[in-house]
DNA sequence: GTCTATAGATGGATAGAC
DNA sequence: GTCTATCCATCTATAGAC
């Protein structure tokens, strides 16, 4: 900003921070949280070792910042789609469209050609490997999921609420199982029959399965 | 064995090994694989620090031995139930009974009053946090799952095989999502409506949901 | 076989030069 | 703000006494 003739390197600090952020997210998503050291991150980002502590405070703080940003983005997209479904159906969308708002964002972001593929794997991993702080945030912040639960209860007022909650739990299990390793395993099991790359096809399969389960 | 008057301490070595095994399984299941040190394990078991390396070779070898034994036990029980379902239906059991053989063992073993509750959490954790060796074993050893896939294909010959494999994948996702943290989250979301302790009720809910999804 | 002491390696965090 | 050098804690694994 001080030199209008060279605006490209005005954000050198921000660039370093972003490089650390992206390298960390990538390595964490691929190799797990505990298996990646600060040294790995700074080497991958091409910055010095002290950058993580300078820009983020600590390794755990960096981890938590990635987690918070990505989950916020995902929840926002889900809320947006749910809102659109509401608009289309006068505030009472059918089960299938509610589930689509729940399934589509992580599925599409996680498709092989998406630049958010890494982010989705990071989020999925944080659910099982996260720090105490992250798990606490996941457990306590259910406001995002509550909107989906309410929508499903409104769509199926004939079902006991308890039943709706459990079925939402089953649907989340379907989503969380979409990890690299599980796709690979399924690929081996089916002798190459299942193609992970067909994102929209998989979304339709998930919706068919879950919708039928909900209408039982 | 050398002193017939004191047969109780004849298996002192085996007792130490078993104590290490149980303490390790318990700590790994509760706190994650990377967050538990050999020191934690030996302290919990009340044995000396060198026991792990003496009896198992290394920390990773101990981890892998727990993993192998528990998954073998689980797969054996599943195979047994599938076999019984085959006997009941002349080799062609319906979808619901196949899925029951897949769901019931981990669910019952994981119930709050079960002495295998820890083992189930260990197995679930190994799926996402396991070492490269464990993940390789999971990916390559699909023979156990292949029997379930074949049974489901036989039960629904009208469906494309690809569809059956994907739906089996969804069912496995439902099973793997039965972790402590996820139950807690659901409990918060439903304001205490969902009761994890009702194992048979949960099994029925899972079967209702998955069977309907399969018959779609 | 059991245990203590320690080697050997790695990690997170930080002080201080520039 | 950036980077190097380093501190200090922690871990796995093992040698060697008993």
mmCIF file with all atom_site columns, C-alpha atoms in Angstrom, chain B residues 4-5 25 31 41 55 61 78 84 90 95 97 101 104 111 139-140 142-143 148 154 167 169-170 187 189 198 204 216:
data_model
loop_
_atom_site.group_PDB
_atom_site.id
_atom_site.type_symbol
_atom_site.label_atom_id
_atom_site.label_alt_id
_atom_site.label_comp_id
_atom_site.label_asym_id
_atom_site.label_entity_id
_atom_site.label_seq_id
_atom_site.pdbx_PDB_ins_code
_atom_site.Cartn_x
_atom_site.Cartn_y
_atom_site.Cartn_z
_atom_site.occupancy
_atom_site.B_iso_or_equiv
_atom_site.pdbx_formal_charge
_atom_site.auth_seq_id
_atom_site.auth_comp_id
_atom_site.auth_asym_id
_atom_site.auth_atom_id
_atom_site.pdbx_PDB_model_num
ATOM 1  C CA . UNK B 1 4   ? 1.878   -77.069 42.094 1.00 0.00 ? 4   UNK B CA 1
ATOM 2  C CA . UNK B 1 5   ? 1.106   -75.461 45.414 1.00 0.00 ? 5   UNK B CA 1
ATOM 3  C CA . UNK B 1 25  ? -6.893  -50.926 24.217 1.00 0.00 ? 25  UNK B CA 1
ATOM 4  C CA . UNK B 1 31  ? -7.952  -40.848 23.894 1.00 0.00 ? 31  UNK B CA 1
ATOM 5  C CA . UNK B 1 41  ? 0.009   -47.651 28.990 1.00 0.00 ? 41  UNK B CA 1
ATOM 6  C CA . UNK B 1 55  ? 6.022   -58.552 24.947 1.00 0.00 ? 55  UNK B CA 1
ATOM 7  C CA . UNK B 1 61  ? 3.036   -53.734 16.878 1.00 0.00 ? 61  UNK B CA 1
ATOM 8  C CA . UNK B 1 78  ? -20.864 -61.236 11.950 1.00 0.00 ? 78  UNK B CA 1
ATOM 9  C CA . UNK B 1 84  ? -27.447 -68.581 10.811 1.00 0.00 ? 84  UNK B CA 1
ATOM 10 C CA . UNK B 1 90  ? -32.260 -72.004 2.677  1.00 0.00 ? 90  UNK B CA 1
ATOM 11 C CA . UNK B 1 95  ? -32.115 -58.008 3.215  1.00 0.00 ? 95  UNK B CA 1
ATOM 12 C CA . UNK B 1 97  ? -31.564 -60.337 8.242  1.00 0.00 ? 97  UNK B CA 1
ATOM 13 C CA . UNK B 1 101 ? -25.852 -59.710 10.968 1.00 0.00 ? 101 UNK B CA 1
ATOM 14 C CA . UNK B 1 104 ? -25.998 -56.266 15.606 1.00 0.00 ? 104 UNK B CA 1
ATOM 15 C CA . UNK B 1 111 ? -23.820 -51.076 24.419 1.00 0.00 ? 111 UNK B CA 1
ATOM 16 C CA . UNK B 1 139 ? -8.510  -51.996 2.397  1.00 0.00 ? 139 UNK B CA 1
ATOM 17 C CA . UNK B 1 140 ? -7.105  -55.293 1.200  1.00 0.00 ? 140 UNK B CA 1
ATOM 18 C CA . UNK B 1 142 ? -12.503 -57.262 1.950  1.00 0.00 ? 142 UNK B CA 1
ATOM 19 C CA . UNK B 1 143 ? -13.233 -60.995 1.992  1.00 0.00 ? 143 UNK B CA 1
ATOM 20 C CA . UNK B 1 148 ? -22.314 -59.607 2.851  1.00 0.00 ? 148 UNK B CA 1
ATOM 21 C CA . UNK B 1 154 ? -28.594 -62.549 -4.079 1.00 0.00 ? 154 UNK B CA 1
ATOM 22 C CA . UNK B 1 167 ? -25.947 -49.038 -0.384 1.00 0.00 ? 167 UNK B CA 1
ATOM 23 C CA . UNK B 1 169 ? -21.324 -48.391 1.837  1.00 0.00 ? 169 UNK B CA 1
ATOM 24 C CA . UNK B 1 170 ? -24.130 -46.249 3.229  1.00 0.00 ? 170 UNK B CA 1
ATOM 25 C CA . UNK B 1 187 ? -28.213 -36.089 22.738 1.00 0.00 ? 187 UNK B CA 1
ATOM 26 C CA . UNK B 1 189 ? -29.392 -31.728 19.586 1.00 0.00 ? 189 UNK B CA 1
ATOM 27 C CA . UNK B 1 198 ? -31.553 -48.594 24.351 1.00 0.00 ? 198 UNK B CA 1
ATOM 28 C CA . UNK B 1 204 ? -34.443 -51.756 15.181 1.00 0.00 ? 204 UNK B CA 1
ATOM 29 C CA . UNK B 1 216 ? -36.185 -48.270 -2.704 1.00 0.00 ? 216 UNK B CA 1
#
